Coordinates of C-alpha atoms in Angstrom, one line a residue:
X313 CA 65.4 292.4 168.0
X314 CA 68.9 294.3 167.9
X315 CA 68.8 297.9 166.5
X316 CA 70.3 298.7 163.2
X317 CA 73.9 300.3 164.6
X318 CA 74.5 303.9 164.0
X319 CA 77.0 303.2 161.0
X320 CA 74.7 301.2 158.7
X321 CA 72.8 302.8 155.5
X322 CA 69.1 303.3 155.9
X323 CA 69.0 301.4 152.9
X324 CA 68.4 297.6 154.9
X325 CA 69.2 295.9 151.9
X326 CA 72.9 296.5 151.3
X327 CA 73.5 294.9 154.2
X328 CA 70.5 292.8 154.8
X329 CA 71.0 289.0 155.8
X330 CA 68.2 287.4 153.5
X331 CA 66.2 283.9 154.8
X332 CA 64.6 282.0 151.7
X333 CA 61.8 280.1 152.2
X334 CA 60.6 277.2 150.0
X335 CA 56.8 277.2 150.9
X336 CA 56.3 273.4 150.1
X337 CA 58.7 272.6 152.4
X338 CA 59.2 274.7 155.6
X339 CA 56.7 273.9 157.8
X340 CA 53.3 272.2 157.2
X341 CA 50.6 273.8 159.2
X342 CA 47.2 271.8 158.5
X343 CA 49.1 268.7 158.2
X344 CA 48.2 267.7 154.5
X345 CA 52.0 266.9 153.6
X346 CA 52.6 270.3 151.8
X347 CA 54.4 273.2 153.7
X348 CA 52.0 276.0 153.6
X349 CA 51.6 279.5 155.1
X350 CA 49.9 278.8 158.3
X351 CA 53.1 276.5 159.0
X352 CA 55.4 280.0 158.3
X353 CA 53.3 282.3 160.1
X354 CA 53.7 279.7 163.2
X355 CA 57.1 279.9 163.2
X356 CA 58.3 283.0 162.3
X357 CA 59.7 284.1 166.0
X358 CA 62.1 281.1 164.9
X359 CA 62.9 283.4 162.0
X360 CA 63.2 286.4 164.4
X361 CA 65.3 284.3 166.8
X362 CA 67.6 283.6 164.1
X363 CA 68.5 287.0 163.4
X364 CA 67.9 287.6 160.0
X365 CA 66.6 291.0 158.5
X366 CA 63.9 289.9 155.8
X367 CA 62.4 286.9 154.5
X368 CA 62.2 285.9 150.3
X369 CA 59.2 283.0 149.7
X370 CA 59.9 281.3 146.5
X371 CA 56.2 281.6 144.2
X372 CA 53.0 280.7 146.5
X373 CA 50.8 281.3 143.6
X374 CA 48.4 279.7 142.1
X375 CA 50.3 276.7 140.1
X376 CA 49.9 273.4 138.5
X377 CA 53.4 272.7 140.4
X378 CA 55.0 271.2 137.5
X379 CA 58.5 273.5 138.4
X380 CA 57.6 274.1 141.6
X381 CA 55.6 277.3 141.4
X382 CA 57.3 278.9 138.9
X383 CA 55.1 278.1 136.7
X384 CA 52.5 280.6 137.7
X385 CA 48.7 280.1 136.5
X386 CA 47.5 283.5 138.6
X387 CA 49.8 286.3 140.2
X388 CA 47.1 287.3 142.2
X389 CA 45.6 284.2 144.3
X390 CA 47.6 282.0 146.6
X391 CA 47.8 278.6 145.4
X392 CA 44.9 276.3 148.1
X393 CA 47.9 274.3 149.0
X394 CA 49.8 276.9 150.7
X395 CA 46.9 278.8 151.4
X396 CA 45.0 282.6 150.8
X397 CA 45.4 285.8 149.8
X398 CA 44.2 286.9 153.2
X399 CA 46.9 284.7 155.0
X400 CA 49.2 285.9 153.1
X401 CA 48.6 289.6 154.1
X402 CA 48.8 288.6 157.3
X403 CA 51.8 287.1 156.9
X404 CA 53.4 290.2 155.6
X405 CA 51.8 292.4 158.7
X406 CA 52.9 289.6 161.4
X407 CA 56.4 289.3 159.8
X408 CA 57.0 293.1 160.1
X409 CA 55.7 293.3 163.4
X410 CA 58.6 290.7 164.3
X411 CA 61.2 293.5 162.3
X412 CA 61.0 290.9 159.1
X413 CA 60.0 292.2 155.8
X414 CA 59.3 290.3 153.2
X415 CA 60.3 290.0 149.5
X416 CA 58.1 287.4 147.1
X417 CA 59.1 286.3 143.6
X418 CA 58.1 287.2 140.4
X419 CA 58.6 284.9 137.0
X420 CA 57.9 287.0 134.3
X421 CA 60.0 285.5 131.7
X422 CA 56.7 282.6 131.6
X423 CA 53.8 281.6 133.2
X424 CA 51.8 278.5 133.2
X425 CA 50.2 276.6 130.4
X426 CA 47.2 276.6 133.0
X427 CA 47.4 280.6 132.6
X428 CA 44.3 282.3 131.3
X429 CA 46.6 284.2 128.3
X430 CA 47.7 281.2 127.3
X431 CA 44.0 279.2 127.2
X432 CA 42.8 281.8 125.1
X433 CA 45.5 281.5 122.7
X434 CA 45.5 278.2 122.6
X435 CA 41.3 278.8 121.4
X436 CA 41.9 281.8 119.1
X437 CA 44.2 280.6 116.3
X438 CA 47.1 281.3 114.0
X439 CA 47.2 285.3 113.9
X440 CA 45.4 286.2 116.5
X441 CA 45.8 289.1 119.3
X442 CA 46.0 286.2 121.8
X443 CA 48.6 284.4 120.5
X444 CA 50.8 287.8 120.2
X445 CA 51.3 287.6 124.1
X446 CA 53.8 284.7 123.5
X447 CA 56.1 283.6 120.7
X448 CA 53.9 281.6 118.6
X449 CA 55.3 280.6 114.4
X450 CA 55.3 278.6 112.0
X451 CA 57.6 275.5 111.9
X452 CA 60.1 274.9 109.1
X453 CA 60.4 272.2 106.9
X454 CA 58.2 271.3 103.9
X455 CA 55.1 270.7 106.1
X456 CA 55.8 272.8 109.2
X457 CA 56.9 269.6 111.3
X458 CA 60.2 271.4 112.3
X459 CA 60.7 274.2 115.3
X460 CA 60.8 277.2 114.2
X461 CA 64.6 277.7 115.6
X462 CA 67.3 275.5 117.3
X463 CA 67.4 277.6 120.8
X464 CA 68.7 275.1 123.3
X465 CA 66.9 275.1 126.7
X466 CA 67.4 276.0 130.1
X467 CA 66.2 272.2 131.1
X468 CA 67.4 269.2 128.7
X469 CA 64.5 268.8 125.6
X470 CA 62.9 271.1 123.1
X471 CA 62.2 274.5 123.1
X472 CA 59.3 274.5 121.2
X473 CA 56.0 272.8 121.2
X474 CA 53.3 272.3 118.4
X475 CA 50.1 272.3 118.6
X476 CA 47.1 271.0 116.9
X477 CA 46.5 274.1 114.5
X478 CA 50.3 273.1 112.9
X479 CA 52.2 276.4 115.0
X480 CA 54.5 276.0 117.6
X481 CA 55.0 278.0 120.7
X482 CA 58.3 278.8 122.8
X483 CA 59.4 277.8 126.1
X484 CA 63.0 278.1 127.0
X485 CA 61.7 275.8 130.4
X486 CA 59.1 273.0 130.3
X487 CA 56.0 272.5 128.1
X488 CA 53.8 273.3 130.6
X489 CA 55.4 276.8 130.8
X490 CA 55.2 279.3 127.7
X491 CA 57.2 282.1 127.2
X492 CA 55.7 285.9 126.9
X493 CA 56.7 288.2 124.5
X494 CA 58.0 291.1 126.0
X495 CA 57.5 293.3 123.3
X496 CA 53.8 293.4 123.7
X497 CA 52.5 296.4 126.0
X498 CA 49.8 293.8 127.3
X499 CA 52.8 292.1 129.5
X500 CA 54.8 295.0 130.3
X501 CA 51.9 296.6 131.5
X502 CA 50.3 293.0 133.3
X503 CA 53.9 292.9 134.9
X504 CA 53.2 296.5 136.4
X505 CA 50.2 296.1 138.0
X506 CA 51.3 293.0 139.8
X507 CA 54.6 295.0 141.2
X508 CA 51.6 297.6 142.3
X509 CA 49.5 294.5 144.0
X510 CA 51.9 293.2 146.1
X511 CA 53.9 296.6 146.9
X512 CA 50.4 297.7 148.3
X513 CA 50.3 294.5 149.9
X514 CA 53.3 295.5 151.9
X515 CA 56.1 293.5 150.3
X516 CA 59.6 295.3 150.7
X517 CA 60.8 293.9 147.8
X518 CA 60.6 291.5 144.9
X519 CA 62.9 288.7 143.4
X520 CA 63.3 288.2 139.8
X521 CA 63.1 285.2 138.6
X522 CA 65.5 284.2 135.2
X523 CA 65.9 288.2 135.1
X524 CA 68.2 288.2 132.3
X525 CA 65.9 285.9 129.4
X526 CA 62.8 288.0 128.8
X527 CA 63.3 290.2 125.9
X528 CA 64.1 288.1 122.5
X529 CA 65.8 289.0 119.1
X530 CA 62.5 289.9 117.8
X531 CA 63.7 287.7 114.4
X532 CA 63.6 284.3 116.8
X533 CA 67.0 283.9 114.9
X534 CA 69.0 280.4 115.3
X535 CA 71.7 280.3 118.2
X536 CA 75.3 280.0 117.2
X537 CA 77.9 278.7 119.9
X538 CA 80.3 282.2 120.5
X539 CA 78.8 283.8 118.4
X540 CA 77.4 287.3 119.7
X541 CA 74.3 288.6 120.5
X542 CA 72.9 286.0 122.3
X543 CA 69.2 285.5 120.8
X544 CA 67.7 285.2 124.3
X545 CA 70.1 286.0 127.0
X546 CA 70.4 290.0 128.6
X547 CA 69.5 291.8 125.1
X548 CA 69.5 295.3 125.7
X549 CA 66.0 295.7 125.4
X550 CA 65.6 294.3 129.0
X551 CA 66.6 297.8 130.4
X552 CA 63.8 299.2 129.1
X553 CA 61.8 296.6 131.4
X554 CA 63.9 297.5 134.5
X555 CA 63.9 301.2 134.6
X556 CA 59.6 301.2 134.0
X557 CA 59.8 298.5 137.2
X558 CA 62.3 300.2 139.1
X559 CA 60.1 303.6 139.1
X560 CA 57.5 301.6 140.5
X561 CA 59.5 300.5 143.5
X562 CA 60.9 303.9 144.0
X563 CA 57.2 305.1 144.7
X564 CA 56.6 302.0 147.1
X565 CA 60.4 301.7 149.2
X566 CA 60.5 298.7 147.4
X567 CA 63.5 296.6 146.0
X568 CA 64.8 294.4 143.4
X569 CA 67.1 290.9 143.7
X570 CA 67.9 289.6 140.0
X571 CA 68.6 286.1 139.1
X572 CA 71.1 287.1 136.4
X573 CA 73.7 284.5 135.3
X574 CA 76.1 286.1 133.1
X575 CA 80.0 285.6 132.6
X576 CA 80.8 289.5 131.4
X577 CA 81.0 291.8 134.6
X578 CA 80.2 294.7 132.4
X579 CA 77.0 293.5 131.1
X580 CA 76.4 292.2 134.4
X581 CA 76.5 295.9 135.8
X582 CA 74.0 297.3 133.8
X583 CA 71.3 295.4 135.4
X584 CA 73.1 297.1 138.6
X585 CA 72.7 300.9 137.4
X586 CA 71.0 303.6 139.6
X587 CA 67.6 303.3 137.9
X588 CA 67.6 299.6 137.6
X589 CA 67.8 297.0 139.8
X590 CA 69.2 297.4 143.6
X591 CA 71.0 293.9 143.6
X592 CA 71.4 290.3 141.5
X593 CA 72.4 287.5 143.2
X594 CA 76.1 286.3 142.8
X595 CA 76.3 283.1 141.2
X596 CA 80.4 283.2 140.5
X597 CA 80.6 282.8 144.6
X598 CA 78.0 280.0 145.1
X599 CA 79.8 278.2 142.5
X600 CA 82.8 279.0 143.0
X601 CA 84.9 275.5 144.5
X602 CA 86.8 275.7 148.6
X603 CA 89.5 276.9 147.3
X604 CA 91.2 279.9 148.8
X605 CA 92.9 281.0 145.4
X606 CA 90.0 281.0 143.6
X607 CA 87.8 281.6 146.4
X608 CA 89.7 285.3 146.6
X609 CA 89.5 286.4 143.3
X610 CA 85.8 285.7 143.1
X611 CA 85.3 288.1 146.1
X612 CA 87.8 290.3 144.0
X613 CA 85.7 290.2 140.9
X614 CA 82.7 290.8 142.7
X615 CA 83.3 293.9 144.6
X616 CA 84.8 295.3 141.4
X617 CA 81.9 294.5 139.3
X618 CA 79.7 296.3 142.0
X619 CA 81.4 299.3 142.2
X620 CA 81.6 301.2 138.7
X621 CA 77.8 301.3 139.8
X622 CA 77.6 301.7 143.5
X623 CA 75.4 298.3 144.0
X624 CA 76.1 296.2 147.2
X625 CA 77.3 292.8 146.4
X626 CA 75.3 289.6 147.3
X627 CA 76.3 286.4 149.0
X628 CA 75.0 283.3 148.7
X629 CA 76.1 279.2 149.3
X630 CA 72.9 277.9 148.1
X631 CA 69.5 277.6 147.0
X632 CA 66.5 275.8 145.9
X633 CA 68.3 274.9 143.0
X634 CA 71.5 274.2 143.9
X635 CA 73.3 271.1 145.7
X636 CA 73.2 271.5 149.5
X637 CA 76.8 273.6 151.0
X638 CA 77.5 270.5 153.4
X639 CA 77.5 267.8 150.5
X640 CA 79.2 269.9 147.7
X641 CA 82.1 270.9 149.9
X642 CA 82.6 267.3 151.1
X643 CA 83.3 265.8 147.6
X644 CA 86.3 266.0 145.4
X645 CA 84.8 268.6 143.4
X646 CA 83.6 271.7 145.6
X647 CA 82.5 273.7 142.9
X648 CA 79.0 273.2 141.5
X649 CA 77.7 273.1 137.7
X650 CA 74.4 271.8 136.4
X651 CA 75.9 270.4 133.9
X652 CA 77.6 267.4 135.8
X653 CA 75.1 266.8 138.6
X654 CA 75.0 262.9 138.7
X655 CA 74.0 260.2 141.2
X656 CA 76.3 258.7 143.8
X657 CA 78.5 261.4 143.9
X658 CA 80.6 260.5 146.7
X659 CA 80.9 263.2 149.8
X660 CA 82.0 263.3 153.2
X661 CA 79.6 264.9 155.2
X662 CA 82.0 265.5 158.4
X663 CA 84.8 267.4 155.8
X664 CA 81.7 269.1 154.5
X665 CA 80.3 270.3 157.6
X666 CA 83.4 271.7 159.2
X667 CA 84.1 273.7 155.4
X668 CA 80.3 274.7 155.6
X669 CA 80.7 276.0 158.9
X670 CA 83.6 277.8 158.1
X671 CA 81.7 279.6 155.4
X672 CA 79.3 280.8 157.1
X673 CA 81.5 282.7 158.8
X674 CA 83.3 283.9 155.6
X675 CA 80.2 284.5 153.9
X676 CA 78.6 286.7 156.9
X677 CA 82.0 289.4 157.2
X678 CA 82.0 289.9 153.4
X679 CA 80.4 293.5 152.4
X680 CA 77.0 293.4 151.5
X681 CA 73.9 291.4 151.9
X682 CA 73.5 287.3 152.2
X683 CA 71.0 284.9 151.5
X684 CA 70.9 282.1 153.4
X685 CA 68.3 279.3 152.2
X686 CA 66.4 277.2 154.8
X687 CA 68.2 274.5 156.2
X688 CA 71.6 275.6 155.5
X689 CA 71.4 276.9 159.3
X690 CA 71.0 273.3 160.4
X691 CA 73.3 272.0 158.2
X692 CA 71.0 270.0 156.1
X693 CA 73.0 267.5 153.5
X694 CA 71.7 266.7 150.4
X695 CA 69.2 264.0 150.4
X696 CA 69.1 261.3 148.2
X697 CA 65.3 261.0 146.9
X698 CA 64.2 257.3 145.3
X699 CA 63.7 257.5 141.9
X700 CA 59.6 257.2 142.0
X701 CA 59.3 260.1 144.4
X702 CA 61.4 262.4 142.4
X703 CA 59.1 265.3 141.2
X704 CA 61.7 267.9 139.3
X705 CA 61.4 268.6 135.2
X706 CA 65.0 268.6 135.3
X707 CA 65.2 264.9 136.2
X708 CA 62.7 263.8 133.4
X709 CA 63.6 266.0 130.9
X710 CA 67.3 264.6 130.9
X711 CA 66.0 260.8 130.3
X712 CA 66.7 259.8 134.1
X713 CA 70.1 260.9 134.4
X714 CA 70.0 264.4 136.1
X715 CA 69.3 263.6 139.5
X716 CA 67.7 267.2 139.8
X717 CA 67.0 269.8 142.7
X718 CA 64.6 267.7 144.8
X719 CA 67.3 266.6 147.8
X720 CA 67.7 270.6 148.2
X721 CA 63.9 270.9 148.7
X722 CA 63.0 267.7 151.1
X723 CA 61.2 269.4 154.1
X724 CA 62.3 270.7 157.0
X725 CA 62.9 268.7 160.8
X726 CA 61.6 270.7 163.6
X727 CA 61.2 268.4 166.5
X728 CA 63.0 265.3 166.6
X729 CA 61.0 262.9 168.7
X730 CA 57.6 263.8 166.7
X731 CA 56.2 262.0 163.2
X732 CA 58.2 263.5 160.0
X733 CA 60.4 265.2 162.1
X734 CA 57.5 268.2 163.2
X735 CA 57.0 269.0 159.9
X736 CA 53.7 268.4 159.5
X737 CA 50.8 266.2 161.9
X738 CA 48.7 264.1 159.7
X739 CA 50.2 262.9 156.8
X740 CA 53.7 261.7 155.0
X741 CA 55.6 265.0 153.9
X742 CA 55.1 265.8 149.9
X743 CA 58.7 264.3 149.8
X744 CA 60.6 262.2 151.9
X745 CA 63.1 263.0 154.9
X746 CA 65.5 260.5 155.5
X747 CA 66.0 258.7 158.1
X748 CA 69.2 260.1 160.0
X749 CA 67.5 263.8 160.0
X750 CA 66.8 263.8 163.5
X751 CA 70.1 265.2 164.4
X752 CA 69.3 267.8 162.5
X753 CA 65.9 268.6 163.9
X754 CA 65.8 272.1 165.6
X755 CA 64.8 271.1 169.0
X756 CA 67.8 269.0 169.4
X757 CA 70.1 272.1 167.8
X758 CA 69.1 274.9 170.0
X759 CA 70.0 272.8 172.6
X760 CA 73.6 272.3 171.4
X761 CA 75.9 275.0 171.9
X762 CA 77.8 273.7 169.2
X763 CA 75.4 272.9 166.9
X764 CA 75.4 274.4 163.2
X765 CA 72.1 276.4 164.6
X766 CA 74.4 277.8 167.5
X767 CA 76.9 279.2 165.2
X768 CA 74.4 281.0 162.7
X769 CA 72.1 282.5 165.7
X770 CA 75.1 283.8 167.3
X771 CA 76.8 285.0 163.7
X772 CA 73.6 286.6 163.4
X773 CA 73.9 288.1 166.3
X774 CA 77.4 289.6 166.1
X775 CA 76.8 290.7 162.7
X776 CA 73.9 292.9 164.1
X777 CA 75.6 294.2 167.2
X778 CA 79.4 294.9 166.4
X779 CA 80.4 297.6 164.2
X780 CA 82.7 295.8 161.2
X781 CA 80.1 294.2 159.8
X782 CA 77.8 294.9 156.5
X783 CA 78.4 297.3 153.9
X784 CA 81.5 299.3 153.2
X785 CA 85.2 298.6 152.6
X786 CA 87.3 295.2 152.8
X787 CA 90.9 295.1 153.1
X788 CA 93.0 292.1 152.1
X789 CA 95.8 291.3 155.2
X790 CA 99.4 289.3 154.7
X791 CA 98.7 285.6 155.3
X792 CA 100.5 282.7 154.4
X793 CA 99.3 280.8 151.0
X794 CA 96.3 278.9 151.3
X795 CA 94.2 281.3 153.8
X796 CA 92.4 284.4 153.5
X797 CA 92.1 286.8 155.8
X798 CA 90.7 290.1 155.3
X799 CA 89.6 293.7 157.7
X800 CA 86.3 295.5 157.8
X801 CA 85.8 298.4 159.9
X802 CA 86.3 299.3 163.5
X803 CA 88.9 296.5 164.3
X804 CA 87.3 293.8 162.8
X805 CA 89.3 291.0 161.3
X806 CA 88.1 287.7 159.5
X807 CA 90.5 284.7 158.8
X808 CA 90.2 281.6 156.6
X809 CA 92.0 278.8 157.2
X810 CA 91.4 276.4 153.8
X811 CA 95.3 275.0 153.9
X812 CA 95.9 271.7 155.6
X813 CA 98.0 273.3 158.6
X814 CA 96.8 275.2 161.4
X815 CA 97.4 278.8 160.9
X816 CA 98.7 281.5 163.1
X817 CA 96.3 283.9 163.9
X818 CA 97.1 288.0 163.6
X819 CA 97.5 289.3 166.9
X820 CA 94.2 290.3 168.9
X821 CA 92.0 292.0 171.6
X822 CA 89.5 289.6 171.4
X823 CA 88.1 286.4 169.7
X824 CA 84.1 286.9 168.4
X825 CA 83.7 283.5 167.7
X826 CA 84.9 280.7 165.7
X827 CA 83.5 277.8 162.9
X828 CA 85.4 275.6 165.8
X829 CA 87.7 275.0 168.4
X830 CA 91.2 276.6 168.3
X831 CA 94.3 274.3 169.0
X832 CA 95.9 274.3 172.1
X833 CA 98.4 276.7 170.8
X834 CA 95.8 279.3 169.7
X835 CA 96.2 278.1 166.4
X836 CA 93.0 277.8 163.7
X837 CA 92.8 274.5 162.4
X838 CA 92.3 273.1 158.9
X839 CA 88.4 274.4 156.9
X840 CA 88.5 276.8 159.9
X841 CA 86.9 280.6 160.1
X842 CA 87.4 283.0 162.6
X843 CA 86.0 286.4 163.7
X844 CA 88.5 288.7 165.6
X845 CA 89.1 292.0 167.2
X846 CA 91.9 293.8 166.2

């Protein structure tokens, strides 16, 4: 592995390039269809090869999987699908002896219905010291057979539940996972002590799932469209949360990734302040559509937002959630909302490929760290899943017509001449791959100078061993309309071409490498990115 270069912070996050793994579906190492940890530990020298600095696994705790491990029964114990706690320490030692930490998640806006809290409140009734850990009320309506409040939730359906004794509990995600109620010291402190388990477990850092929902209006009061405070979303009680949590990674050298979707910048930065969390991840840029105008003042707002508090800025093109980069930038829209995922959105994979491609490259020179999710370095589409396999909330919950996250999640091809792609050995993976993945496979990639896998391991690379790249300044350059180009540090140039003419390059000493070919002329073509010397 490269050493860090001279200029770089100690502090490997602000510059850190970020792998995600989805446990169910990276590699499956006893062959029972589910991805596991034995099937990461085998292959992270593929992880090391890559290039990448650290390594986030979605929840592998114990979990009734009805979201996908975030809805987490026990903190402590490895779900038996993906494997033990003792795997999982190895795990962390043989990732850092490769130069990869590693960085779990924590969901501490809920936890399972399966979860022990939540069994004993279910048994001790209306009143009781149990039921305190959640939100737990009376309903409305001459008999109680109302909610309690008209919250809207994060997945289509109610928000509230009821339960035989006549109360109803919240849960801003499914059913089957019940909010906590932050106010009590019993979850604060719970919360604590897992930071503590898994910091002395060697984690580097932790990721923080729905980081801006825990804290409540403590009245439970109705939501009004507009209208501010928002009942449930980044009430300034959550502060008090960070700064406890951020003491205890300051003891450790541990860090903090928030999952914070919010529109305001300011309010954005707070979660960003010196004794708070080190990063969030920027959603305005994964969403954002292939569009250089809009493209640039996302960048734009992000940096700005970042600095009033010092915080490196995060990149990211997708995730477990989110529709795959190679299918969303082949349709008409680019962009990428929940709220109009449909089927048979139509997409043009070859368009989306050469756009993807090109943002890797844009992604990787912009200051700050990246995530990259697995897959995305093969240039996995989205696949479409038949209806009876589907296994997301989100596509229940909407009455069939959310297609939902599953055809970001399908699992991984390794080796393209083997059953299920190498995933797993022995039986059919936990959801299907289709048909055409063998292209994709990694086998047939590393073998392919010009493969998508070619282009990250060699991104990677540059990005480790030139100075430019990482944290620090960025300079916007004179280009004509429709393509960015920017300069780093040291000479180093990135250009975007997004208009539907080649462009002329800036002059150069040397071309690092390109998203693909160059005309004849030296020109970039079209949904092309490329890496210069100046």
């Amino acid at each position: 592995m490269a050493a860090p270069l001279s200029h770089r912070t100690d502090d490997w996050w602000r510059d850190a390039v970020i792998y995600q793994v989805y446990p169910r579906s990276f590699a499956d190492g006893d062959g029972d269809g589910t991805g596991d940890l034995a099937g990461v530990r085998a292959r992270l020298p593929y992880l090391a090869e890559l290039g990448v600095d650290a390594v986030w696994f979605t929840p592998w705790y114990l979990s009734p999987l009805v979201d996908g491990g975030y809805d987490v029964a026990d903190y402590r114990t490895i779900d038996p699908a993906f494997g033990t706690l003792a795997e999982a320490e190895k795990l962390i030692a043989e990732a850092r002896a490769l130069d990869l930490r590693v960085i779990v998640d924590i969901v501490p806006n809920h936890v399972s219905d399966q979860h022990t809290w939540f069994r004993e409140a279910l048994e001790a009734g209306p009143g009781s010291a149990a039921r305190a850990r959640f939100h737990f009320r009376p309903g409305r309506g001459e008999h109680g057979e109302l909610p309690p409040n008209d919250w809207p939730s994060q997945f289509s359906g109610n928000t509230w539940t009821r339960v035989p004794d006549g109360e109803w509990y919240l849960h801003l995600f499914t059913p089957e996972q019940p909010d906590l109620n932050w106010s009590h010291p019993d979850v604060r402190h719970e919360h604590e002590d897992i930071l503590r388990f898994w910091f002395e477990r060697g984690v580097s850092g932790v990721r923080i799932d729905s980081a801006a929902l825990l804290t409540k209006a403590p009245d439970l009061r109705d939501f009004v469209e507009g209208v501010d405070p928002h009942p449930y979303i980044d009430q300034d009680e959550i502060h008090d949360v960070y700064r406890s949590w951020r003491a205890i990674a300051d003891e450790y050298g541990g860090v903090f990734v928030g999952e914070v979707w919010l529109p305001d910048a300011e309010r954005f930065a707070r979660y960003l302040r010196p004794d708070e969390l080190h990063t969030a991840f920027n959603f305005n840029f994964l969403s954002c559509p292939w569009e250089p105008g809009r493209l640039r003042a996302t960048i734009d707002d992000t940096l700005a937002e970042h600095a009033p508090v010092g915080a490196p800025a995060t990149w990211v093109l997708c995730n477990h959630d989110v529709t795959r980069t190679v299918t969303r930038y082949g349709r008409a829209d680019t962009g990428f909302d929940f709220a109009t995922k449909t089927f048979g959105t139509h997409t043009d994979l070859a368009l989306g490929t050469r756009r993807a491609r090109a943002a890797a490259l844009l992604t990787l020179a912009l200051p700050g760290s990246v995530y990259l999710y697995q897959g995305e370095e093969l240039g996995l589409p989205e696949a479409d899943i038949p209806l009876d396999r589907i296994q997301d909330p989100m596509h229940a919950r909407s009455g069939g017509t959310d297609p939902g996250r599953d055809g970001c999640r399908v699992p991984l091809p390794w080796t393209a001449d083997e059953p299920w792609y190498g995933f797993g050995s022995h039986t059919e993976p936990w959801l299907p791959q289709p048909r055409e993945w063998e292209g994709y496979a990694v086998d047939r990639q590393g073998a392919d100078g010009g493969s998508m896998l070619a282009l990250y391991r060699e991104a990677l690379r540059l990005r480790r061993s030139v100075e430019g790249f990482g944290d620090g300044p960025l300079t916007w350059l004179p280009a004509r309309e429709g393509v960015l180009a920017f300069a780093r540090t040291d000479g180093l140039v990135c250009v975007v071409n997004l208009s539907p003419a080649p462009a002329a390059l800036p002059p150069y000493e040397r071309l690092l490498l390109s998203s693909g070919p160059l005309d004849p002329d030296g020109g970039l073509p079209t949904d092309t990115a490329a890496w210069l010397r100046t």
